[in-house]
mmCIF file of C-alpha atoms in Angstrom:
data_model
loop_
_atom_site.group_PDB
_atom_site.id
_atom_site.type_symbol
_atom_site.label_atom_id
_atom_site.label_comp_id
_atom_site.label_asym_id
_atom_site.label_seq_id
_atom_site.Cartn_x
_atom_site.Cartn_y
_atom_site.Cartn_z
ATOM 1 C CA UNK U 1 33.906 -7.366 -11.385
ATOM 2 C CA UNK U 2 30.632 -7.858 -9.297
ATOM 3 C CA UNK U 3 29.346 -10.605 -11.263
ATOM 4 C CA UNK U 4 26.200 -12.701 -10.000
ATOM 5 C CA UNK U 5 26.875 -16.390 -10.805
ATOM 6 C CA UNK U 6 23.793 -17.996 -9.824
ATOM 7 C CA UNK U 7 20.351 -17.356 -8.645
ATOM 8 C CA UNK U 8 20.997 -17.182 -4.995
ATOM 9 C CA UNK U 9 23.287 -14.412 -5.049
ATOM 10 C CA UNK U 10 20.176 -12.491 -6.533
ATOM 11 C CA UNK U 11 17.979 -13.372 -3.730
ATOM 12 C CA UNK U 12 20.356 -13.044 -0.425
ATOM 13 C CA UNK U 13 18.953 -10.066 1.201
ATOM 14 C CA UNK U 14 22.017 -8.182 2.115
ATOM 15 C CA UNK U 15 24.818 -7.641 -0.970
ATOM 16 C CA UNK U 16 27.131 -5.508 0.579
ATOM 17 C CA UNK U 17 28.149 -4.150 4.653
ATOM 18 C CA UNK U 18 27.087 -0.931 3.364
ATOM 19 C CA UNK U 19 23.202 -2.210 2.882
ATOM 20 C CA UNK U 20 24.029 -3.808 6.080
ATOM 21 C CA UNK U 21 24.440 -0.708 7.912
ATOM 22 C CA UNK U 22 21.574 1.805 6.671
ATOM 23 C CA UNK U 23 19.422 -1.406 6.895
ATOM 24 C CA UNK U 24 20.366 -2.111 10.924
ATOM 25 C CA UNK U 25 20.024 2.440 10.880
ATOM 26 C CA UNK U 26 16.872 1.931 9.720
ATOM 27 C CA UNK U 27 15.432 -0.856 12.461
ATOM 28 C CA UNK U 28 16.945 1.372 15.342
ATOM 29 C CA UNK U 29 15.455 4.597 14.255
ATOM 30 C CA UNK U 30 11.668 2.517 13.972
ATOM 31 C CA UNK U 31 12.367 0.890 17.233
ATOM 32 C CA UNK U 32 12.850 4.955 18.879
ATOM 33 C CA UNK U 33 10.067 6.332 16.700
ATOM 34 C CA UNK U 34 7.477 6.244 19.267
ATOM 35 C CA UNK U 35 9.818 7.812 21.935
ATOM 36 C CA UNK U 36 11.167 10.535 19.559
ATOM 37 C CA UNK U 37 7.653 12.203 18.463
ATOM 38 C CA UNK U 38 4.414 12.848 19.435
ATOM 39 C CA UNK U 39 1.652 10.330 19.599
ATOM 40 C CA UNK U 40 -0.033 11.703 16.545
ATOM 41 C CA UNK U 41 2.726 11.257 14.879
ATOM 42 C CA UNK U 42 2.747 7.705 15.386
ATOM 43 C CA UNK U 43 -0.906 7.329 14.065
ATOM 44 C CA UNK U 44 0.454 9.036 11.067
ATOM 45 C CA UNK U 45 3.179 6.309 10.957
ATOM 46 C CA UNK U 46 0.392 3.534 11.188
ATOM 47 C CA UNK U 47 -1.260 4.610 8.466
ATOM 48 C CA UNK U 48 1.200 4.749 6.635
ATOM 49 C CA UNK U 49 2.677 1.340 7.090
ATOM 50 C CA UNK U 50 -0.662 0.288 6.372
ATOM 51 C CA UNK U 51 -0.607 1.793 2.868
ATOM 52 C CA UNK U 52 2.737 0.411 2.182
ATOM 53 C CA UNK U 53 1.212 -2.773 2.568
ATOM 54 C CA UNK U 54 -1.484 -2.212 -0.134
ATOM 55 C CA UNK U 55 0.913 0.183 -2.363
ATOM 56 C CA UNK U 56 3.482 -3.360 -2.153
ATOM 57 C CA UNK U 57 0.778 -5.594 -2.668
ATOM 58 C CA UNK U 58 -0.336 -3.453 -5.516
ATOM 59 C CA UNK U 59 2.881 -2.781 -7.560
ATOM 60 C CA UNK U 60 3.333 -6.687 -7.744
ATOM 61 C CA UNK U 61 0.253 -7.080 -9.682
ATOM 62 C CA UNK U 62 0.282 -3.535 -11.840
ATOM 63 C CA UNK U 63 3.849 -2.973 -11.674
ATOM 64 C CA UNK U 64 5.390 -6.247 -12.411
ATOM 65 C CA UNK U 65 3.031 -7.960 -13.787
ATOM 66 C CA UNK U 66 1.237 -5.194 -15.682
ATOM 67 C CA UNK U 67 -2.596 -6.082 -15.016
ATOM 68 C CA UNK U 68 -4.628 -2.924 -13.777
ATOM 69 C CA UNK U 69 -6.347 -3.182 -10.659
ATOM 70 C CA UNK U 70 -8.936 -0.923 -9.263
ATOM 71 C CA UNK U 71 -10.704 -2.420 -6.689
ATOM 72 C CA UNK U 72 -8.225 -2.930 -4.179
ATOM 73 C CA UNK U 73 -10.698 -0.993 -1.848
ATOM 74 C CA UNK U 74 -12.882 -4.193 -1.932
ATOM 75 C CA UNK U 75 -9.645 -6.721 -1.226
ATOM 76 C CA UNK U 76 -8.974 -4.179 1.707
ATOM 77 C CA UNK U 77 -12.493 -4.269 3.107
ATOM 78 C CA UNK U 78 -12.758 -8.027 2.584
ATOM 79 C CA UNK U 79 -9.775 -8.050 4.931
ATOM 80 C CA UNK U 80 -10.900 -5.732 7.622
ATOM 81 C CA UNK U 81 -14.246 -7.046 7.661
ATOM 82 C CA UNK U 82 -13.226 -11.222 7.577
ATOM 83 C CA UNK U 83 -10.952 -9.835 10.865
ATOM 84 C CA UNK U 84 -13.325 -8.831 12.755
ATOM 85 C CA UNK U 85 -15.826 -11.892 12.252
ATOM 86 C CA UNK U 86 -13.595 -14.382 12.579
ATOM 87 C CA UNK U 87 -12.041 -12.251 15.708
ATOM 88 C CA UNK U 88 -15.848 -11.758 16.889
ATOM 89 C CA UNK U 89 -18.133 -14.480 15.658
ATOM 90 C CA UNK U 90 -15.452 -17.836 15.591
ATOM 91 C CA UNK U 91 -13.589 -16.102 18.386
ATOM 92 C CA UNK U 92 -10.172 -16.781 16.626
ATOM 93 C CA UNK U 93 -7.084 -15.310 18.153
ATOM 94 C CA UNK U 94 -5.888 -12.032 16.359
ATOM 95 C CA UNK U 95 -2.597 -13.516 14.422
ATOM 96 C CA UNK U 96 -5.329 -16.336 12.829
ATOM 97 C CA UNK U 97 -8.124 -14.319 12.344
ATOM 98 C CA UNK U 98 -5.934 -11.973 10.479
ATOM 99 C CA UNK U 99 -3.930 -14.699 7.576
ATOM 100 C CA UNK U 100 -7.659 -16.199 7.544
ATOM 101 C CA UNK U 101 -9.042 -13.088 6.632
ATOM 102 C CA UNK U 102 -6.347 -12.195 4.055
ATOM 103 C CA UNK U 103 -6.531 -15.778 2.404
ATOM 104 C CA UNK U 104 -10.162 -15.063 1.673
ATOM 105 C CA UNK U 105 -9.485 -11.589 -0.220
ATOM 106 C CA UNK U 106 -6.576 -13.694 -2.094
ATOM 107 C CA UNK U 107 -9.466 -16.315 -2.758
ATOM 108 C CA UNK U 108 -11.412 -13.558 -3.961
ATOM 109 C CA UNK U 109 -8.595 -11.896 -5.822
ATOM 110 C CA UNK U 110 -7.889 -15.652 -7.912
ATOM 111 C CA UNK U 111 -11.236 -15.774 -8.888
ATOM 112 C CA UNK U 112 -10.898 -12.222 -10.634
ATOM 113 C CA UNK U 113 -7.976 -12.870 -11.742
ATOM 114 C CA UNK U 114 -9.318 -15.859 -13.648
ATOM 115 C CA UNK U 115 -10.953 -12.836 -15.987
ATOM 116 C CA UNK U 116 -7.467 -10.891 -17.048
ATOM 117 C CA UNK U 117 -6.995 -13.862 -18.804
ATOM 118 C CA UNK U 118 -9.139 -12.079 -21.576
ATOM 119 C CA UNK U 119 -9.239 -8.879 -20.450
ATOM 120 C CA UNK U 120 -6.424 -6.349 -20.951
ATOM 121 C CA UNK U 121 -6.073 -2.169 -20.003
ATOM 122 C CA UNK U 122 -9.424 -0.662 -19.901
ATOM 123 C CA UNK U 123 -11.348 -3.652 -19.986
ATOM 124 C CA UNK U 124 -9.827 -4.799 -16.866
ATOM 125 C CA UNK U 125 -10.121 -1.607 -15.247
ATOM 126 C CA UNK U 126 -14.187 -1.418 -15.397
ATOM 127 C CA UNK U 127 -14.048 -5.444 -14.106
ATOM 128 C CA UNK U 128 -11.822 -4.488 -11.264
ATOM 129 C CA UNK U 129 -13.502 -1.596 -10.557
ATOM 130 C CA UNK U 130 -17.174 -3.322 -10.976
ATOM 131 C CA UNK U 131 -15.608 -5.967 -8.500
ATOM 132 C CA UNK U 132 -15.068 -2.945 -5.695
ATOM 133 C CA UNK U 133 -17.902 -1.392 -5.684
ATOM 134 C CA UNK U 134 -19.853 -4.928 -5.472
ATOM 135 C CA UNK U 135 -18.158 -5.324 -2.615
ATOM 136 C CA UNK U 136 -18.861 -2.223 -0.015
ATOM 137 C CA UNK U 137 -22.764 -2.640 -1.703
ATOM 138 C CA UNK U 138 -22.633 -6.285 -0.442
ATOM 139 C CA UNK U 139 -21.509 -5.701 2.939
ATOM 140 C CA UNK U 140 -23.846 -2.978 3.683
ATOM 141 C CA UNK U 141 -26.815 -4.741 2.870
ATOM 142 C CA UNK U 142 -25.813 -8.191 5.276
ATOM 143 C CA UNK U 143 -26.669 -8.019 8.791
ATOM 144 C CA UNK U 144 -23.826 -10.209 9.427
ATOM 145 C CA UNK U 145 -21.414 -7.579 8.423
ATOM 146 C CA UNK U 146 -22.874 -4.913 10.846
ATOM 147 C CA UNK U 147 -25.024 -3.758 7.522
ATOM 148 C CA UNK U 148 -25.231 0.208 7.070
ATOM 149 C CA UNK U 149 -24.046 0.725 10.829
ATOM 150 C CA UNK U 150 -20.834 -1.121 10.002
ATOM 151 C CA UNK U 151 -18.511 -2.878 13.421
ATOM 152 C CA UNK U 152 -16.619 -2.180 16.465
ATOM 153 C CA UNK U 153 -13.103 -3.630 16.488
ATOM 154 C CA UNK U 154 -12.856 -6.009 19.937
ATOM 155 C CA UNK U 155 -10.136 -5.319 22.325
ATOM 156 C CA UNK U 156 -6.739 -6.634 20.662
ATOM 157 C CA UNK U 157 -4.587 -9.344 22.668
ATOM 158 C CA UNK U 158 -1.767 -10.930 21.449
ATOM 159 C CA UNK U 159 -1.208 -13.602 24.242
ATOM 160 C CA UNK U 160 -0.417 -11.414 27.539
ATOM 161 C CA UNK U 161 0.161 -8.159 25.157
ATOM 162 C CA UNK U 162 -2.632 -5.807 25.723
ATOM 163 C CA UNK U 163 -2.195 -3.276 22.503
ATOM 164 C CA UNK U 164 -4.601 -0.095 23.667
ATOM 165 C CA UNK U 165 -2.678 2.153 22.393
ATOM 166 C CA UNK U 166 -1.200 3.831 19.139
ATOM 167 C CA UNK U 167 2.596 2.951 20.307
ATOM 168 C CA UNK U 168 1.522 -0.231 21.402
ATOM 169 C CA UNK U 169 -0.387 -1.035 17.784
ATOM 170 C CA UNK U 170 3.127 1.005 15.770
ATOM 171 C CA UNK U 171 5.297 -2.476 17.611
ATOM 172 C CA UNK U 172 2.924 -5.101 15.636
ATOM 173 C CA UNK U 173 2.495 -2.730 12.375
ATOM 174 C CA UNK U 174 5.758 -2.388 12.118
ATOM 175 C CA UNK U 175 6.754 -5.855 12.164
ATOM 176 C CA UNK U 176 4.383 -6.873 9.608
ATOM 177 C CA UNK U 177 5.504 -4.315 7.367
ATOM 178 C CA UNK U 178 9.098 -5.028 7.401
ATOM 179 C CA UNK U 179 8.438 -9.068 7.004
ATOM 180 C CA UNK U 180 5.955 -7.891 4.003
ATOM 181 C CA UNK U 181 8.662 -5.852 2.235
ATOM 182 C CA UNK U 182 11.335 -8.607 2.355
ATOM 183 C CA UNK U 183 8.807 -11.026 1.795
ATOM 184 C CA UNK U 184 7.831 -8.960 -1.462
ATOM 185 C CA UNK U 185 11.192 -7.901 -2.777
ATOM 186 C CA UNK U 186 12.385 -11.808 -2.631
ATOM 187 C CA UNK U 187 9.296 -12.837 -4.355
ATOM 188 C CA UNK U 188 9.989 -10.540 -7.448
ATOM 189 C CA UNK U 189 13.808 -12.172 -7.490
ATOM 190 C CA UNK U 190 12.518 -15.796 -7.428
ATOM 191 C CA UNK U 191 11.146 -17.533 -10.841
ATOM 192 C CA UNK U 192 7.179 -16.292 -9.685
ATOM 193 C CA UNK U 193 8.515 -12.984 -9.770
ATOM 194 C CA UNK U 194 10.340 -13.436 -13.140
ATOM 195 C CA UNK U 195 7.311 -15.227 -14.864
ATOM 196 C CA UNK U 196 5.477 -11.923 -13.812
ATOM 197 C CA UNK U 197 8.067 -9.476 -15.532
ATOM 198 C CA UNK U 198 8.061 -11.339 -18.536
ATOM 199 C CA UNK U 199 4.157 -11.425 -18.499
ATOM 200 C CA UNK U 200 4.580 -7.662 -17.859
ATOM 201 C CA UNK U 201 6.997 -7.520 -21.117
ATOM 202 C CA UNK U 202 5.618 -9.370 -23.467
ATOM 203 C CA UNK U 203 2.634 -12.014 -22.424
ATOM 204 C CA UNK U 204 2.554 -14.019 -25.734
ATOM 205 C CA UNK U 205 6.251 -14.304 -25.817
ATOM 206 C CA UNK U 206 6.446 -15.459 -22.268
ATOM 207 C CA UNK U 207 3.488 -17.665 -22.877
ATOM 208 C CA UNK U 208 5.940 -19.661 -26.010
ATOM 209 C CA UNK U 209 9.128 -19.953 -23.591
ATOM 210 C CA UNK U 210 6.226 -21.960 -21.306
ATOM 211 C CA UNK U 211 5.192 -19.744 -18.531
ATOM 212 C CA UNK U 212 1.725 -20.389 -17.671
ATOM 213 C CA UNK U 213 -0.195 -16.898 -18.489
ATOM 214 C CA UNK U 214 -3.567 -18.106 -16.552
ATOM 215 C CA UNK U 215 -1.310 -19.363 -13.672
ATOM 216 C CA UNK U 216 0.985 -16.504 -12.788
ATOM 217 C CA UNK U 217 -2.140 -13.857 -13.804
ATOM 218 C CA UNK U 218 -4.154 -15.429 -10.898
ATOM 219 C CA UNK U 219 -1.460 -15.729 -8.875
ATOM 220 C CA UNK U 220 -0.294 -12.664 -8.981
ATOM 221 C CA UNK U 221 -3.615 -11.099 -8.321
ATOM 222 C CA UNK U 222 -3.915 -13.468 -5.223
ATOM 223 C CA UNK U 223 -0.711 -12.516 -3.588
ATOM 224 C CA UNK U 224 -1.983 -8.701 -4.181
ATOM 225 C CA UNK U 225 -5.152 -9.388 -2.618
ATOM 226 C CA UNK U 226 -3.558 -11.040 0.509
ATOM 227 C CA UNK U 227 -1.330 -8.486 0.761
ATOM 228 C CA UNK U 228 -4.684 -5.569 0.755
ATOM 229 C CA UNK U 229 -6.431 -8.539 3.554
ATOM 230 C CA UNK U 230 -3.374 -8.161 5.445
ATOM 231 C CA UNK U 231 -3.261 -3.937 5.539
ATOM 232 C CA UNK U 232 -7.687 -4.126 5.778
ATOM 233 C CA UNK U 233 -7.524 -5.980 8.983
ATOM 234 C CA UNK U 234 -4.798 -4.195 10.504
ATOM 235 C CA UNK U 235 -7.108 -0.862 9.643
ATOM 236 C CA UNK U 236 -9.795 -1.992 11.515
ATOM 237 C CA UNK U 237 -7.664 -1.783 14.290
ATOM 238 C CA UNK U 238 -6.620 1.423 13.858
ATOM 239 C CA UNK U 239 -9.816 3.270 13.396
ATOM 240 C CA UNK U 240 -11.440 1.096 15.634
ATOM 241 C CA UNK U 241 -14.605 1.148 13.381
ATOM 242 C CA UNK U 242 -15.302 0.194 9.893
ATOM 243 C CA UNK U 243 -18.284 0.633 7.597
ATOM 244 C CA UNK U 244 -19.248 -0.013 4.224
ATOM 245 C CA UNK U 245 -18.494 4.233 3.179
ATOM 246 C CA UNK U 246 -14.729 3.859 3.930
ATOM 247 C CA UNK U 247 -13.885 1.737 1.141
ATOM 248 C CA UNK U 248 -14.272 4.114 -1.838
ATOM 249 C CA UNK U 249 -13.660 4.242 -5.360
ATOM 250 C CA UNK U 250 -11.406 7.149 -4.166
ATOM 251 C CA UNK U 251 -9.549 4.683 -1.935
ATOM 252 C CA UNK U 252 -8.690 2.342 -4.858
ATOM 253 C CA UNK U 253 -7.361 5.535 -7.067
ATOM 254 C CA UNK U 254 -5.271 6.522 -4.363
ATOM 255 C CA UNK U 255 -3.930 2.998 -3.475
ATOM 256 C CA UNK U 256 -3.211 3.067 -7.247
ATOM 257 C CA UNK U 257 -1.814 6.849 -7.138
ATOM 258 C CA UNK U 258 0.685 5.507 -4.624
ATOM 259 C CA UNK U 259 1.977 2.809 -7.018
ATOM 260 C CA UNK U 260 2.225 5.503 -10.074
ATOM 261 C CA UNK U 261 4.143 8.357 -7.730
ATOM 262 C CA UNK U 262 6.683 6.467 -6.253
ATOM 263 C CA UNK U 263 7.381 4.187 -9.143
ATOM 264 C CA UNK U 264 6.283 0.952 -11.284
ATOM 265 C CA UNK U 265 7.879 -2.077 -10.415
ATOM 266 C CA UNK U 266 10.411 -0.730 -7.260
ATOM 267 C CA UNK U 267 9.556 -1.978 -4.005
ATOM 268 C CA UNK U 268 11.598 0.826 -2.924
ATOM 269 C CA UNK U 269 9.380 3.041 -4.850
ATOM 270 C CA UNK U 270 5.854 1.362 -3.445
ATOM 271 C CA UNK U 271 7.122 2.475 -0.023
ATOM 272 C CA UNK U 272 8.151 6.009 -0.899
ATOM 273 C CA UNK U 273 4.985 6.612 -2.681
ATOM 274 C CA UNK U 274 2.467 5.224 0.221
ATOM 275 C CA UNK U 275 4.653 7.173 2.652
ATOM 276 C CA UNK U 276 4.279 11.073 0.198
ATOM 277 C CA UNK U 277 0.741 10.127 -0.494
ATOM 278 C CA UNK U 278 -0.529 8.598 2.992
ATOM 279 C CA UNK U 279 0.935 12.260 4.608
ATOM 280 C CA UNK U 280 -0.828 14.344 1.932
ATOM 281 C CA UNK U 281 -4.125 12.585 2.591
ATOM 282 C CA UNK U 282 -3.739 13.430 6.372
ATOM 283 C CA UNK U 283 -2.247 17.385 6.087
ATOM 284 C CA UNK U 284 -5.041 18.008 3.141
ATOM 285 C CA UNK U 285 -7.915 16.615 5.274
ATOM 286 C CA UNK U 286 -7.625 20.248 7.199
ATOM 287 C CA UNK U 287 -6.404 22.112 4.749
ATOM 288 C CA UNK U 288 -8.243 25.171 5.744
ATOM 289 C CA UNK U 289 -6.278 24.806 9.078
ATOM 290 C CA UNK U 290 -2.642 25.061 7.694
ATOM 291 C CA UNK U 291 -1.322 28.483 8.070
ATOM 292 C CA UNK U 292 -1.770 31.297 5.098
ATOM 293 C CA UNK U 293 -2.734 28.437 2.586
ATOM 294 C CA UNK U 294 -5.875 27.903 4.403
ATOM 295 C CA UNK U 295 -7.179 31.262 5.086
ATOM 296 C CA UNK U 296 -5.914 32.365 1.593
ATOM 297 C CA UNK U 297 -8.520 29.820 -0.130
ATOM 298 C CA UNK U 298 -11.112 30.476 2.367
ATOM 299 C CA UNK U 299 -10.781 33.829 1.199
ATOM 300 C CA UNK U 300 -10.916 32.922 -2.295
ATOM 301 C CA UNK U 301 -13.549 30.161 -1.880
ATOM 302 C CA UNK U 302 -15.993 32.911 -0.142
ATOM 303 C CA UNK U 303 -14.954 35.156 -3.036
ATOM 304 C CA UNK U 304 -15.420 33.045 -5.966
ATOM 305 C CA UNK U 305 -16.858 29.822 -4.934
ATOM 306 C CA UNK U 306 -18.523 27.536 -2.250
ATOM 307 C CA UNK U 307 -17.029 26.886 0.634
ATOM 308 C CA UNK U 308 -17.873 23.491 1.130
ATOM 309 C CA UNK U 309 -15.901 22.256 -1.712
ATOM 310 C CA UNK U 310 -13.009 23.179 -0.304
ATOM 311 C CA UNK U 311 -12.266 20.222 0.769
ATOM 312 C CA UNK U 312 -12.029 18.632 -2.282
ATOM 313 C CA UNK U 313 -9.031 20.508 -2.909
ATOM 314 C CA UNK U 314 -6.895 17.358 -2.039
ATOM 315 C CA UNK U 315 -8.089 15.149 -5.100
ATOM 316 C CA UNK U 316 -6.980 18.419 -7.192
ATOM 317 C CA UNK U 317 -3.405 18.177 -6.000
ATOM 318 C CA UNK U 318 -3.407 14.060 -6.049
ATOM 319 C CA UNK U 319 -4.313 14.524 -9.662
ATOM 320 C CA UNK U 320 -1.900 17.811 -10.443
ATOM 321 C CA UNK U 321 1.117 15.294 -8.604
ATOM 322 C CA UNK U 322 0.370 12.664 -10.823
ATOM 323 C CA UNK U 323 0.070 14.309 -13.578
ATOM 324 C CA UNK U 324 3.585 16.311 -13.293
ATOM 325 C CA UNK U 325 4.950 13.244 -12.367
ATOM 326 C CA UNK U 326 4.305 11.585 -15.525
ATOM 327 C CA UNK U 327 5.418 14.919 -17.405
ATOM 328 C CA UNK U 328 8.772 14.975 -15.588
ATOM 329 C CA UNK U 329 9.517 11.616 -14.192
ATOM 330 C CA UNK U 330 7.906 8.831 -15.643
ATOM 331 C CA UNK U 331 9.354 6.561 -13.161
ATOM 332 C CA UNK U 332 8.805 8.307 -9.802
ATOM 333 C CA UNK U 333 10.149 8.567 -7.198
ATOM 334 C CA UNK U 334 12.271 5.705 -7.426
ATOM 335 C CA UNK U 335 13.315 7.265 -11.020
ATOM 336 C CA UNK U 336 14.180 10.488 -9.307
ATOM 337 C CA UNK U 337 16.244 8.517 -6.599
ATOM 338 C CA UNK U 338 18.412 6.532 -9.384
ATOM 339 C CA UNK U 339 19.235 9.489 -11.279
ATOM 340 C CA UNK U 340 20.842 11.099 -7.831
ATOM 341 C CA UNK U 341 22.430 7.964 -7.291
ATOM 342 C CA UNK U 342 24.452 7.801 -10.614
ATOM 343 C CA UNK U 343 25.013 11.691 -10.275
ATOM 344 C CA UNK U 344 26.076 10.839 -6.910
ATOM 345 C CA UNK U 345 28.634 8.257 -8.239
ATOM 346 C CA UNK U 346 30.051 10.191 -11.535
ATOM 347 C CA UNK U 347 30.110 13.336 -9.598
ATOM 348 C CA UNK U 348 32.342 15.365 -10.484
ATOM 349 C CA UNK U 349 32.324 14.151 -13.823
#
């Protein structure tokens, strides 16, 4: 009978040769990536290792710990920005610049936690939200912070490592990611991560069996917030330029549309949904450029309606994906991939 008798069987990272296996598949196949496919296709990737970051970040504070977050687009600028002064200004290597910047969003991301004390579903929404949009209005009104104009990433060294290119960047981003994940999925198995389920649960019973509800609600929007520092400065990198218009309201939704698609509370499912998402963003950017859909709604935007919004045809589908999602498959993704699992098991049964 596979029986856990204490808590470090629950947090070994391997259980079985089988995980073993796809796990060591899955490093080989990232370490060829870049060789495999085009180089596009390798920006794609870094973006969307960068969303996992956020999406894993994320689903530990709304997913396990049930506190609704959006204005994860302010954590991520804090971190993209705080990279690129401390890189620029202080002239601090890239691998201290970067923690440095991502302990000051998880500063940031204590203090507003201090307020879900009190605060609970909607209420927390508007003060997460109201935190964002502070945010990008702050930066662009500081000279310090390149104001309106916004900043250049500097050159990136790591020691003799020269990363000017996308394959180059792919190396480090990949890294990252992978320590992130583990890093994350351990968390959730340790007591932190149980005091967050059981805030998640049932906060007032969690609170009599002596877990500390102001605590592990701070905390857990701190670790969130590091994790968004982590993925901002590591997008400053890739796009080579940041300013205050990148970080959206739009950008927190679809952080937290990532969460929601690929499943609450699955680490599994944080990566699944930043991958769908983060490759729907890209392909719906030009939609007018993919072949029949595109010239069949230019022909029905010139028909019916403007042209210009045509474009905003991608928020439509974000919100029609969500929405079927939570029709058919309350749990995602992930929900999706442990039904196949146990048909996979019973079958033929």
């Amino acid at each position: 009978m596979d029986m856990k008798r204490d808590y470090y069987e629950d947090v070994q990272l391997f259980t079985s040769g089988v995980a073993v296996f796809w796990f060591g598949l899955l490093i080989v196949f990232l370490a060829a990536f870049p060789f495999l496919f085009k180089n596009y296709y390798v920006y794609v990737a870094n973006y969307m290792a960068i969303n996992v970051i956020v999406a894993i970040g994320l689903n530990l504070l709304v997913g396990y710990t049930g506190q609704i977050s959006l204005g994860h687009a302010g954590f991520f600028a804090i971190g993209a920005y705080g990279t690129l002064i401390f890189m620029t200004k202080l002239h601090l290597p890239f691998l201290v610049a970067l923690p440095a910047a991502a302990l000051v969003a998880a500063l940031f991301g204590l203090l507003l936690g201090l307020p879900a004390l009190r605060l609970e579903g909607p209420y927390l929404s508007i003060a997460t939200l109201g935190f964002g949009l502070t945010i990008t209005q702050v930066i662009g009104r500081i000279n310090l912070f390149g104001g309106r104009q916004g900043l250049h990433a500097p050159e990136l060294w790591i020691g003799p490592w020269h990363l000017d290119s996308d394959r180059d960047f792919y190396y480090l981003l990949m890294t990252l990611t992978v320590i992130l994940a583990l890093g994350a999925r351990n968390l959730v198995k340790t007591r932190v991560g149980r005091a967050f389920i059981a805030i998640r649960d049932a906060d007032i019973a969690a609170e009599t069996i002596g877990v500390n509800l102001m605590l592990y609600k701070s905390m857990a929007f701190a670790v969130s917030a590091f994790y968004a520092g982590i993925a901002g400065g590591l997008y400053a990198f890739v796009l080579r330029f940041i300013e205050p218009e990148i970080f959206t309201l739009l950008m927190s939704i679809l952080f937290l549309a990532m969460v929601v698609v690929g499943g609450l509370g699955s680490i599994f499912g944080a990566i699944t949904g930043a991958c769908l998402l983060s490759w729907l963003d890209l392909q719906l950017r030009n939609i007018l450029s993919i072949p029949y859909v595109g010239d069949w709604l230019e022909a029905l935007s010139k028909s019916y309606f403007s042209i210009t919004g045509v474009s905003n045809i991608q928020f439509i589908i974000f919100g029609l994906i969500m929405v079927l999602i939570m029709l058919f498959e309350p749990y995602g993704i992930f929900g999706f991939w442990i039904r196949t699992k146990k048909y996979w098991k019973t079958w033929p049964f």
